Coordinates of C-alpha atoms and ligand atoms in Angstrom, one line a residue:
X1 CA 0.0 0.0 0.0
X2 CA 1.2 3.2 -0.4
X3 CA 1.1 5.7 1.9
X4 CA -1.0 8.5 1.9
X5 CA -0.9 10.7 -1.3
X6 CA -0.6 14.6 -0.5
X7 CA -1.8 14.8 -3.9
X8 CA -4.7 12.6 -3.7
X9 CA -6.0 13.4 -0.2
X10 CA -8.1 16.2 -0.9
X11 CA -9.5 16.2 -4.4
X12 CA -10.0 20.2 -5.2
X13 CA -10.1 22.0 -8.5
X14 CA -7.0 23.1 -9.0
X15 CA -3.8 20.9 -9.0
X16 CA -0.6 21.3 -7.1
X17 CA 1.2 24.5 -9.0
X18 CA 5.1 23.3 -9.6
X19 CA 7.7 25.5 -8.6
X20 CA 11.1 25.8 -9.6
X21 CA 14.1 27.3 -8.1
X22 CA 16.8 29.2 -9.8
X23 CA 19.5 31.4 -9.9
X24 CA 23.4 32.1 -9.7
X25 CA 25.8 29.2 -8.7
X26 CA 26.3 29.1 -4.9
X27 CA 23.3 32.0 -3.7
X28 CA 21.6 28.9 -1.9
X29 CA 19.1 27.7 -4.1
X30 CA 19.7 24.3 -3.0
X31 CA 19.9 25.4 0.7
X32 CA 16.4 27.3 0.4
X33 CA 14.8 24.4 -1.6
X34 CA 16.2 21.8 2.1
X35 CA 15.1 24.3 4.6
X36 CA 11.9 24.3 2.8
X37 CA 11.7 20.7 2.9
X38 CA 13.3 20.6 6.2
X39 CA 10.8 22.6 8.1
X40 CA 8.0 20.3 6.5
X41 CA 9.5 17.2 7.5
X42 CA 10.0 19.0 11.0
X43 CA 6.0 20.1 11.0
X44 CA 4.7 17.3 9.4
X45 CA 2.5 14.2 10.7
X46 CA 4.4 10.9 9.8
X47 CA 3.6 10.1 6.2
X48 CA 2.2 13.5 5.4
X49 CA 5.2 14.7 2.5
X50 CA 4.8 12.1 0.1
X51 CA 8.3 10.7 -1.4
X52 CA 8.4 11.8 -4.8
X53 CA 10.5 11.1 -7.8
X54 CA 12.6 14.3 -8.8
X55 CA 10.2 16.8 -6.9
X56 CA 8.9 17.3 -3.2
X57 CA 5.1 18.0 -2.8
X58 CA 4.4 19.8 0.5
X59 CA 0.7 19.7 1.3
X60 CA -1.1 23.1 2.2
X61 CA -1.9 22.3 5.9
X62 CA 1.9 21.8 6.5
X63 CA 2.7 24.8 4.3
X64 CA 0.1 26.4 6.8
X65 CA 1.9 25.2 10.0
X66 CA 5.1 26.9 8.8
X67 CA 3.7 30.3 7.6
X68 CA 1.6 30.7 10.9
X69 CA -1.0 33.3 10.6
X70 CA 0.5 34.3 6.9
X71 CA -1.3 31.3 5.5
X72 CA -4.8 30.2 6.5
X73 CA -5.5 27.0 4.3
X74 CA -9.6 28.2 4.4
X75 CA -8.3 30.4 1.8
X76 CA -6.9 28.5 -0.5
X77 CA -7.5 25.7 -3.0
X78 CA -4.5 24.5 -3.8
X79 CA -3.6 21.2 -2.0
X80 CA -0.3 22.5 -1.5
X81 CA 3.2 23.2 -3.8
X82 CA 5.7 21.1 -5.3
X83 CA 8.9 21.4 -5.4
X84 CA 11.1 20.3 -8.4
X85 CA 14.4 18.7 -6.4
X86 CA 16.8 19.9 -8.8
X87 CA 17.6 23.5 -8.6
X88 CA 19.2 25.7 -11.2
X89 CA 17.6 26.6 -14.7
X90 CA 19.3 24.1 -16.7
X91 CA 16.4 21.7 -15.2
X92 CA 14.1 24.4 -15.4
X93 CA 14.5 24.6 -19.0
X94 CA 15.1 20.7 -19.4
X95 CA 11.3 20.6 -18.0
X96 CA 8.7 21.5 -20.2
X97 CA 5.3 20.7 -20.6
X98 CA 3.2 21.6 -23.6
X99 CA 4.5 24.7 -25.5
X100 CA 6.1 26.0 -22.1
X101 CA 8.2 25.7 -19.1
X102 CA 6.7 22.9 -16.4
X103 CA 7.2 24.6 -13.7
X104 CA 4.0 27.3 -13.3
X105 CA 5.9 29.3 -11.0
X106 CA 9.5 29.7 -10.1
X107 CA 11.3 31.1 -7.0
X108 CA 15.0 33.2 -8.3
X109 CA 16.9 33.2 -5.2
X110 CA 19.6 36.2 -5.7
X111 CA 22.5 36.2 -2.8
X112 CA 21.9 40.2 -1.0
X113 CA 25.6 40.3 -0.7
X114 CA 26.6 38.9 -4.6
X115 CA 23.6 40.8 -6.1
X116 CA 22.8 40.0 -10.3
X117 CA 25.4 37.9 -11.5
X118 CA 25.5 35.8 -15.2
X119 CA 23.1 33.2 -14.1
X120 CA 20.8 35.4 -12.3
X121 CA 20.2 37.2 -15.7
X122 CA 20.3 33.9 -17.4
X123 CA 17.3 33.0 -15.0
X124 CA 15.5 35.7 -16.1
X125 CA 15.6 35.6 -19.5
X126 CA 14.2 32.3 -19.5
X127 CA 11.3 33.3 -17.0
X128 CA 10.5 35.8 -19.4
X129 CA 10.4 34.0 -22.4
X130 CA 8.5 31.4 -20.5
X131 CA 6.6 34.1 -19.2
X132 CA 6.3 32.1 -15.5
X133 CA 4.8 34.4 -12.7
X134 CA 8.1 34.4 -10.6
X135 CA 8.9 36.0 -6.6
X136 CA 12.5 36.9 -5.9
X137 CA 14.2 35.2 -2.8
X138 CA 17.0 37.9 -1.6
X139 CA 18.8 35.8 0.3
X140 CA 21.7 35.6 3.6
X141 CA 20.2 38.4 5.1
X142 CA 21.6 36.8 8.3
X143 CA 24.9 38.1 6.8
X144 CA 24.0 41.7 6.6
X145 CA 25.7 43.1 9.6
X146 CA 22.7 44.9 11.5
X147 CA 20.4 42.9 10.7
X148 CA 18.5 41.7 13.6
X149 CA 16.4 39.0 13.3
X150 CA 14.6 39.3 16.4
X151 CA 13.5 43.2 16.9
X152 CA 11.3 44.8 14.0
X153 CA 12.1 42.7 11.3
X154 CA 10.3 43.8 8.8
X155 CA 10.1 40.5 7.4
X156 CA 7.9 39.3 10.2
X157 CA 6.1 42.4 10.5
X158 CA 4.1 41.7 7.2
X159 CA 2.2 44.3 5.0
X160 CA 2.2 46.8 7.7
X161 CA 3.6 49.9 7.8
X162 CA 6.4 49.0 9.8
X163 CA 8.0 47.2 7.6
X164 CA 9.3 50.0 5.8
X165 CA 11.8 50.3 8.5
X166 CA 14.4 48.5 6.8
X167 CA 17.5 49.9 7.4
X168 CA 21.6 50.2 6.6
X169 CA 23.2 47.9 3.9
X170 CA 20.3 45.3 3.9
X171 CA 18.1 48.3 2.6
X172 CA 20.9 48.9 0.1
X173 CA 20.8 45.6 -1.5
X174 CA 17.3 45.0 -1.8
X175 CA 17.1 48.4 -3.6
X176 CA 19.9 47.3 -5.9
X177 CA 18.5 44.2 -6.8
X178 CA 14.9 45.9 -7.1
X179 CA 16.8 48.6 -9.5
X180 CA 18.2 45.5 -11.3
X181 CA 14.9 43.7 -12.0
X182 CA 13.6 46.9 -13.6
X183 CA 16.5 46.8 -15.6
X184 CA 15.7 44.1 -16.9
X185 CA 12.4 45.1 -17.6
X186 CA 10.1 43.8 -14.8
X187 CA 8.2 45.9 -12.5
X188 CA 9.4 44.9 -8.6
X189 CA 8.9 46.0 -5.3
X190 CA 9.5 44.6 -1.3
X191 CA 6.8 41.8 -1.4
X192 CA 4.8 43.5 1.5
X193 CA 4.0 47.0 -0.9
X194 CA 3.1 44.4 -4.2
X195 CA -0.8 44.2 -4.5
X196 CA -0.9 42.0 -7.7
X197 CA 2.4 39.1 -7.8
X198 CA 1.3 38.3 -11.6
X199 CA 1.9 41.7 -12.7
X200 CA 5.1 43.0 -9.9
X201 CA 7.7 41.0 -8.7
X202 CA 8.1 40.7 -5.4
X203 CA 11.1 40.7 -3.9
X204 CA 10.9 38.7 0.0
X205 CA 14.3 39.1 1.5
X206 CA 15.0 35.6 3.3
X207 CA 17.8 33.6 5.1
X208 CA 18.0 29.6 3.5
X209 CA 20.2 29.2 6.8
X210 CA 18.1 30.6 10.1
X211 CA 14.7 30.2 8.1
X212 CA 13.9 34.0 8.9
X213 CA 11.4 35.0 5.8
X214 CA 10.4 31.6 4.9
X215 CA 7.0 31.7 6.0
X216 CA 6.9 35.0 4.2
X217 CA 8.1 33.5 1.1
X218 CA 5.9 30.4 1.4
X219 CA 2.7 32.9 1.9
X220 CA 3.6 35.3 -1.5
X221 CA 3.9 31.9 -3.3
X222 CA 0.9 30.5 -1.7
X223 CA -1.0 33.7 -3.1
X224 CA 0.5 33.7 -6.3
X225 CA 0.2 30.2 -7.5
X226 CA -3.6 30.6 -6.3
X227 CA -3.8 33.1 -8.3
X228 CA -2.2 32.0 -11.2
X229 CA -3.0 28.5 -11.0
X230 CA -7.1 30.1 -11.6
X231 CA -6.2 32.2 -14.2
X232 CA -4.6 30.1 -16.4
X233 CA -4.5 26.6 -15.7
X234 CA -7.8 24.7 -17.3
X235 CA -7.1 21.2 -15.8
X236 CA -8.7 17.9 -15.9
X237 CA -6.9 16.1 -12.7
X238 CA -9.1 13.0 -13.5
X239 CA -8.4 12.6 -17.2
X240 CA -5.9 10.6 -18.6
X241 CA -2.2 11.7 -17.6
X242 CA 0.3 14.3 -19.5
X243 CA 3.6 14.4 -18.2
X244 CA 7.3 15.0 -19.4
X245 CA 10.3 12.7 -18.9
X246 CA 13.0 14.0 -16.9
X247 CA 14.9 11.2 -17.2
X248 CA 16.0 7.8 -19.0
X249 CA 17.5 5.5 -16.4
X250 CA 18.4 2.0 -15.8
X251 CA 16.7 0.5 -12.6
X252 CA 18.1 -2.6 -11.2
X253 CA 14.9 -5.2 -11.6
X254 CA 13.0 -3.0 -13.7
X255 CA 15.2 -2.2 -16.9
X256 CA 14.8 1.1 -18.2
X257 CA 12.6 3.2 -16.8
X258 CA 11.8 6.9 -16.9
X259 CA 11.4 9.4 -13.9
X260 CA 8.4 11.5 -15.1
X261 CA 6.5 14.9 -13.7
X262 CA 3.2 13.9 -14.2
X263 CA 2.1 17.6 -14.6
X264 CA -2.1 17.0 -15.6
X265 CA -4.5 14.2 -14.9
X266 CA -3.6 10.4 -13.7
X267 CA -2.1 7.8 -14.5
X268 CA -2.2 4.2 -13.5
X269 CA -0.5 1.0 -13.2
X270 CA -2.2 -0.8 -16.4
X271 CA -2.4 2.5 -18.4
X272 CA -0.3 2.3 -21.7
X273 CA 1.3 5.3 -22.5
X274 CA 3.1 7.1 -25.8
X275 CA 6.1 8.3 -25.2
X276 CA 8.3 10.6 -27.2
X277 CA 11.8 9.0 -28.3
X278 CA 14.9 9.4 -30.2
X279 CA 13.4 8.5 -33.9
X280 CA 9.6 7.8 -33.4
X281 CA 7.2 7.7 -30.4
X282 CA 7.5 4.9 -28.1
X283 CA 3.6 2.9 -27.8
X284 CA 4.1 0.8 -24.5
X285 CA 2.1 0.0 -21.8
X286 CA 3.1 0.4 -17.5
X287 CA 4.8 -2.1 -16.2
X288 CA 4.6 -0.4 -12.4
X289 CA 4.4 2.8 -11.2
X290 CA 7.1 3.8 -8.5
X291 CA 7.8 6.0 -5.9
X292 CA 10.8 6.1 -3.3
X293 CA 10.6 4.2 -0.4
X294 CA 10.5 6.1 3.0
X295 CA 14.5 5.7 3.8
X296 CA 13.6 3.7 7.3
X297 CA 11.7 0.9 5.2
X298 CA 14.6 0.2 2.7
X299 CA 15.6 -3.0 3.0
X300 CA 17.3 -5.6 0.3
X301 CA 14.7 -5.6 -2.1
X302 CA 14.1 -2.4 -3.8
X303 CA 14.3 1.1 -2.9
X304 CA 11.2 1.9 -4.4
X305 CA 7.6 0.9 -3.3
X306 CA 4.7 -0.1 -6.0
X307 CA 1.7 2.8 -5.8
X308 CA -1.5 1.9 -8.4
X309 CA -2.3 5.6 -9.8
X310 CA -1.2 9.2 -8.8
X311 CA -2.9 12.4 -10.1
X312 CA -0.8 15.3 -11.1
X313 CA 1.0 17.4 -10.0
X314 CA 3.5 14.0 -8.9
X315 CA 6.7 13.2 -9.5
X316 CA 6.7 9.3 -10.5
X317 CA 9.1 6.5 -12.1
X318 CA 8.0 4.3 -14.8
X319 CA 8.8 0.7 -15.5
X320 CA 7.6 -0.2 -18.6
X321 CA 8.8 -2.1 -22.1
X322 CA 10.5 -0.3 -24.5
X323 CA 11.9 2.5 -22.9
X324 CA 15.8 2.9 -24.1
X325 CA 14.7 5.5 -27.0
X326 CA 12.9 7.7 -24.5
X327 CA 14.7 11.0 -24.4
X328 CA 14.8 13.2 -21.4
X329 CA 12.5 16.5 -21.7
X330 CA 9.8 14.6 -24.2
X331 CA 6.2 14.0 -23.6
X332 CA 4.3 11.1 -21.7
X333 CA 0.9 10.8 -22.9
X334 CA -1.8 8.1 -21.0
X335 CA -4.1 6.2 -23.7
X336 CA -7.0 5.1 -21.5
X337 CA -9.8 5.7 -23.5
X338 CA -8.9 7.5 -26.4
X339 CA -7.9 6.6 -29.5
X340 CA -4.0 5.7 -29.4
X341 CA -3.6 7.0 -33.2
X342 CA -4.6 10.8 -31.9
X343 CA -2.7 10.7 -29.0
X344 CA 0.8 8.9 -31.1
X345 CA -0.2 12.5 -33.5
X346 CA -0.2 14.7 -30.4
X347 CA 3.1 13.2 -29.4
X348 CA 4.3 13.8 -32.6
X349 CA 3.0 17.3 -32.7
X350 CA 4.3 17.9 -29.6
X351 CA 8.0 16.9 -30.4
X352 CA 7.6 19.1 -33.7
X353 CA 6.7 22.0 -31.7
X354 CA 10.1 21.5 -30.2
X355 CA 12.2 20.8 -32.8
X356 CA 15.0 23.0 -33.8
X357 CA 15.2 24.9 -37.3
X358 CA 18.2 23.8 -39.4
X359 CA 20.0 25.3 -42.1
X360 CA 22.2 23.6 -45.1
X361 CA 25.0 24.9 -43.0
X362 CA 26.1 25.7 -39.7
X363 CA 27.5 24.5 -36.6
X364 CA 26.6 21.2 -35.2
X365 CA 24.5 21.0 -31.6
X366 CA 24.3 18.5 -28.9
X367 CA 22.4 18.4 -25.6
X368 CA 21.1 16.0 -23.2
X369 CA 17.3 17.1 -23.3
X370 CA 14.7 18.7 -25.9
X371 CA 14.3 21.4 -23.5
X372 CA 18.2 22.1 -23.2
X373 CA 18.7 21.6 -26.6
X374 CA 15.8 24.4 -27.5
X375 CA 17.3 26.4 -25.1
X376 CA 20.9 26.0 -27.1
X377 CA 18.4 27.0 -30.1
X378 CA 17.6 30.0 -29.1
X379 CA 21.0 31.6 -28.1
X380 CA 22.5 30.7 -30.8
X381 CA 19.8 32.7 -32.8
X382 CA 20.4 35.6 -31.1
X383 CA 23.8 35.5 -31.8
X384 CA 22.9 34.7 -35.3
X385 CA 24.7 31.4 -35.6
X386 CA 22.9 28.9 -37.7
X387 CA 22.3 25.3 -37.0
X388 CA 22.7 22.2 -39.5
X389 CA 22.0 19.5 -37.5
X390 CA 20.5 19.2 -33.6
X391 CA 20.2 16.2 -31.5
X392 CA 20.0 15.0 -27.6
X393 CA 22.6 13.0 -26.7
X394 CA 26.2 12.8 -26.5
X395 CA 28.9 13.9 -29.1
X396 CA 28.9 10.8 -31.3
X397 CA 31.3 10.0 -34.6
X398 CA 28.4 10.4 -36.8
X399 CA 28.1 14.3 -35.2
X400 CA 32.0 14.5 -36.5
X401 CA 31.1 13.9 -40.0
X402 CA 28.3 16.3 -40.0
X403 CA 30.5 19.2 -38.5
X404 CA 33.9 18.2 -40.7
X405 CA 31.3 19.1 -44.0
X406 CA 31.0 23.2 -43.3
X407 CA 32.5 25.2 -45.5
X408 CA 33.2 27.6 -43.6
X409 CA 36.2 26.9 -40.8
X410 CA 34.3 28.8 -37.7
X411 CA 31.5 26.3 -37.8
X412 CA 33.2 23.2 -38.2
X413 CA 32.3 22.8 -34.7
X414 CA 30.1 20.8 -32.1
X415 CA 29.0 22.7 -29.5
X416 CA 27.5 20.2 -26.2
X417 CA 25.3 21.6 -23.7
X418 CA 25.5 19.0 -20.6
X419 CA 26.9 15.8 -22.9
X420 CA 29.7 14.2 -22.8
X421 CA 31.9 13.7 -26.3
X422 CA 32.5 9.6 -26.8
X423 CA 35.8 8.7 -27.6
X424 CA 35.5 7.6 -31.2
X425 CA 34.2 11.1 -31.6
X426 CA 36.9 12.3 -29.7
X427 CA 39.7 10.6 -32.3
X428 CA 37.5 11.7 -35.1
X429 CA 37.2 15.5 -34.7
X430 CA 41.2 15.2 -34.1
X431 CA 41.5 13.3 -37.2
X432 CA 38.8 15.5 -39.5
X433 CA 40.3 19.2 -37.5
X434 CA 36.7 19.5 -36.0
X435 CA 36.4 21.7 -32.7
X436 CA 34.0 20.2 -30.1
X437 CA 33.3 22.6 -27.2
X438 CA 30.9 21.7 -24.1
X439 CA 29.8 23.4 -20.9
X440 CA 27.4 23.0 -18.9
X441 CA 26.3 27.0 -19.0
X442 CA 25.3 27.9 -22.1
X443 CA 26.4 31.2 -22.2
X444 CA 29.7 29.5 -21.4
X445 CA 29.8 27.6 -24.4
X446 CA 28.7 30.3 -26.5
X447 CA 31.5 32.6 -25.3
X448 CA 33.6 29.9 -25.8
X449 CA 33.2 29.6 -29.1
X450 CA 33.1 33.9 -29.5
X451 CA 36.7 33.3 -28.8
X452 CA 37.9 30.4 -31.1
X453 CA 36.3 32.6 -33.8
X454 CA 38.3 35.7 -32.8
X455 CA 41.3 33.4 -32.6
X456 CA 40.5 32.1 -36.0
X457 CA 40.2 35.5 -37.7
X458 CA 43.3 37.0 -35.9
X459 CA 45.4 33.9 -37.4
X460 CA 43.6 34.2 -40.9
X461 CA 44.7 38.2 -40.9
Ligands
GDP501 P1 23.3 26.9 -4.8 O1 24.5 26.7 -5.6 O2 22.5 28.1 -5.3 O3 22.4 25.7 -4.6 O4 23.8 27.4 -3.3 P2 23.9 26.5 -2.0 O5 22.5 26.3 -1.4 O6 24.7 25.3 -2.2 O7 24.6 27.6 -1.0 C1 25.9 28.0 -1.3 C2 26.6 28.4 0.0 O8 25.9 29.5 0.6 C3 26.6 27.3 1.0 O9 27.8 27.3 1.7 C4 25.4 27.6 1.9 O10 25.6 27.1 3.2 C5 25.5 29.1 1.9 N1 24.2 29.7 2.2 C6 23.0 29.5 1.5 N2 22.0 30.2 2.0 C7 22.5 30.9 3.0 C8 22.0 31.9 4.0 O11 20.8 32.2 3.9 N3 22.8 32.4 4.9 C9 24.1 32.1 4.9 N4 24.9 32.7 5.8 N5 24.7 31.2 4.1 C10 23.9 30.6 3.2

């Protein structure tokens, strides 16, 4: 039996909104997203946050317990949030449901200290071009020398006018990073003046190590996604289930398998499913459905426990027939009772919608998901660089060839977003004078390459 299902406990109208968490390396995304998760396990009931596969769901009565009088659950219809596990934009863009970004709302934690950095702006360009609603985490206030958590904070005394009395170099860098935002084009204010989240980004100033504005930030995102999550999310958490595959693994006694975000609707142990894969889409049918097992239950058999449906939003593996073509970022689409030829199209339609535009010549792209790989797509388009030929998965021989046909030298080049390069490509690109470049930044790999093409011109002058 499974145990009880924070998604599935309280069947309301609107499903779980999905939140991501991004921002610059090191300004404690990861350290928000545990003290988050930390505080639940800490407030909740045995049993009551639900092991999930690549994301955390905390229900709305814990969410309730930590926000205190900033979050009364009579409000709200949401049975709570959930967290994807992986922080940083890479998985944010990796993650995509239909025509967008999976997440519905994201959290971009900016250190008060480091202020905007490369990634920080990085983060927002996606957010805008996703356009997710989004609340700015300001965070290690703890580290702002004055700052005292336990007199006036204005971060406990919420939307009153108090709060205003923020004061010395934390006041400083909340302003900066408020002056930033509307730099970069987006209206922002201190969460407690915003009236409307959708429209002004609010910026909660927080510390991922003492806890201090978590309940704050917790509340705004509570609001938001409510919000939100009315306006634009028409959702059928009954129908069959839509998901995207975050990844293609091997699974000791279940073969390949793929841990999905189940982002709309159900889906079931018998259920067969279409799946998008590397050449066409994968018609298969569940083998089991599987979720973690609570850490004190693992014993020798399996790490993961058997559960008969889950209703979205979930994070879930798969076990099923078939699976080694899957690619990571690609739809999962339940059959039930439709017609599997319409939902194979939709699949197909889908994976379209994602593919990358090619020209007859160009440079040569590899990344490890859709989602990456459109991402790759559309900075190299702003820096004008045309594509011949884009595909998840590592740098292969066959990737060489391609590449060591450009005419022109600059882009008889591979560039890898988050692969690895195989060593008969390796030998190859030697052999055939192809450059392979990969990061795991995009931005990264495209200065990168800015530079081997300066090089290149300054040796051809
Ligand atoms: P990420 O790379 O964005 O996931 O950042 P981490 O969560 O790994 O945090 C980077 C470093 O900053 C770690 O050493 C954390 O302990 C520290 N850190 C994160 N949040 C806070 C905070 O609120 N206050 C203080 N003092 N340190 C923090």
């Amino acid at each position: 039996m499974s145990e009880p299902d924070a998604d599935t406990l309280d069947p309301t109208s609107l499903r779980t909104p999905i939140v991501a968490v991004l921002g610059h390396v090191d300004h404690g995304k990861t350290s928000l997203l545990d003290k988050i998760r930390g505080s639940a396990v800490i407030e909740g009931e045995a049993g009551a946050i639900t092991q999930h596969i690549g994301a955390t769901a905390v229900p709305l009565d814990i969410i309730s317990t930590i926000a205190g009088d900033l979050v009364d659950p009579d409000d709200f219809d949401l049975p709570g949030l959930l967290f994807i596990d992986t922080p940083g934009h890479h998985s944010f863009t990796t993650l995509r449901s239909r025509g967008g970004a999976l997440a519905d709302i994201a959290i971009l934690v900016v250190d008060v200290n480091d202020g905007f950095q490369p990634q920080t702006l990085e983060a927002l360009d996606i957010l805008k071009r996703s356009e997710t609603p989004f609340i700015v985490a300001a965070n290690k206030i703890d580290t702002v020398p004055g700052w005292n958590p336990n007199e006036d904070s204005p971060i406990n005394a919420t939307y009153d006018a108090q709060s205003d009395r923020v004061t010395g170099r934390l006041d400083e860098s909340l302003y900066t990073i408020i002056g930033n935002l509307s730099d970069e084009g987006f209206s922002a204010d201190l969460y407690w003046r915003v009236q409307n989240f959708q429209r002004n980004v609010g910026v909660v100033p927080v510390s991922a190590m003492t806890g201090e504005g978590v309940p704050d930030l917790l509340a705004v995102m509570m609001g938001l996604s409510q919000r939100y999550m009315k306006a634009e999310m028409e959702i059928d958490v009954q129908g069959p289930g839509v998901g995207t595959v975050l990844e293609v693994k091997e699974e000791k006694g279940f073969g390949t398998t793929i841990d999905t975000v189940l982002y709309d609707g159900t889906i079931r142990a018998d259920d067969q499913v279409v799946i998008g894969g590397m050449n066409d889409p994968i018609v298969t049918e569940v083998r089991a459905l599987l979720q973690p097992r609570p850490l004190a239950e693992i014993r020798t058999e399996s790490r993961f426990e058997k559960v008969e449906e889950v209703s979205a939003a979930a994070g879930i593996k798969v076990a099923a027939p078939d699976l080694a073509d899957a690619m990571a970022g690609a739809p999962v689409r339940v059959v039930r009772n439709r017609e599997l030829e319409e939902v194979v199209h939709e699949v197909e339609a889908e994976l379209a919608d994602i593919a990358v535009d090619t020209e007859e010549q160009g440079v040569v792209v590899k990344a490890d998901t859709l989602g990456s790989l459109e991402a790759m797509a559309d900075a190299l388009s702003e820096v004008e660089l045309p594509i011949v030929h884009a595909e998840v998965g590592d740098v292969a021989p066959r990737d060489v060839s391609v590449a060591s046909t450009a005419e022109d030298p600059k882009q008889q080049v591979i560039l890898g977003f988050n692969v690895d390069v195989l060593s008969d490509a390796e030998r190859r690109a030697e052999i055939d004078d192809v450059t392979v470049f990969t990061d795991e930044v995009i931005y990264q790999l495209i200065e990168e390459y800015e530079e081997f093409v300066d090089e290149l011109e300054r040796a051809q002058q």
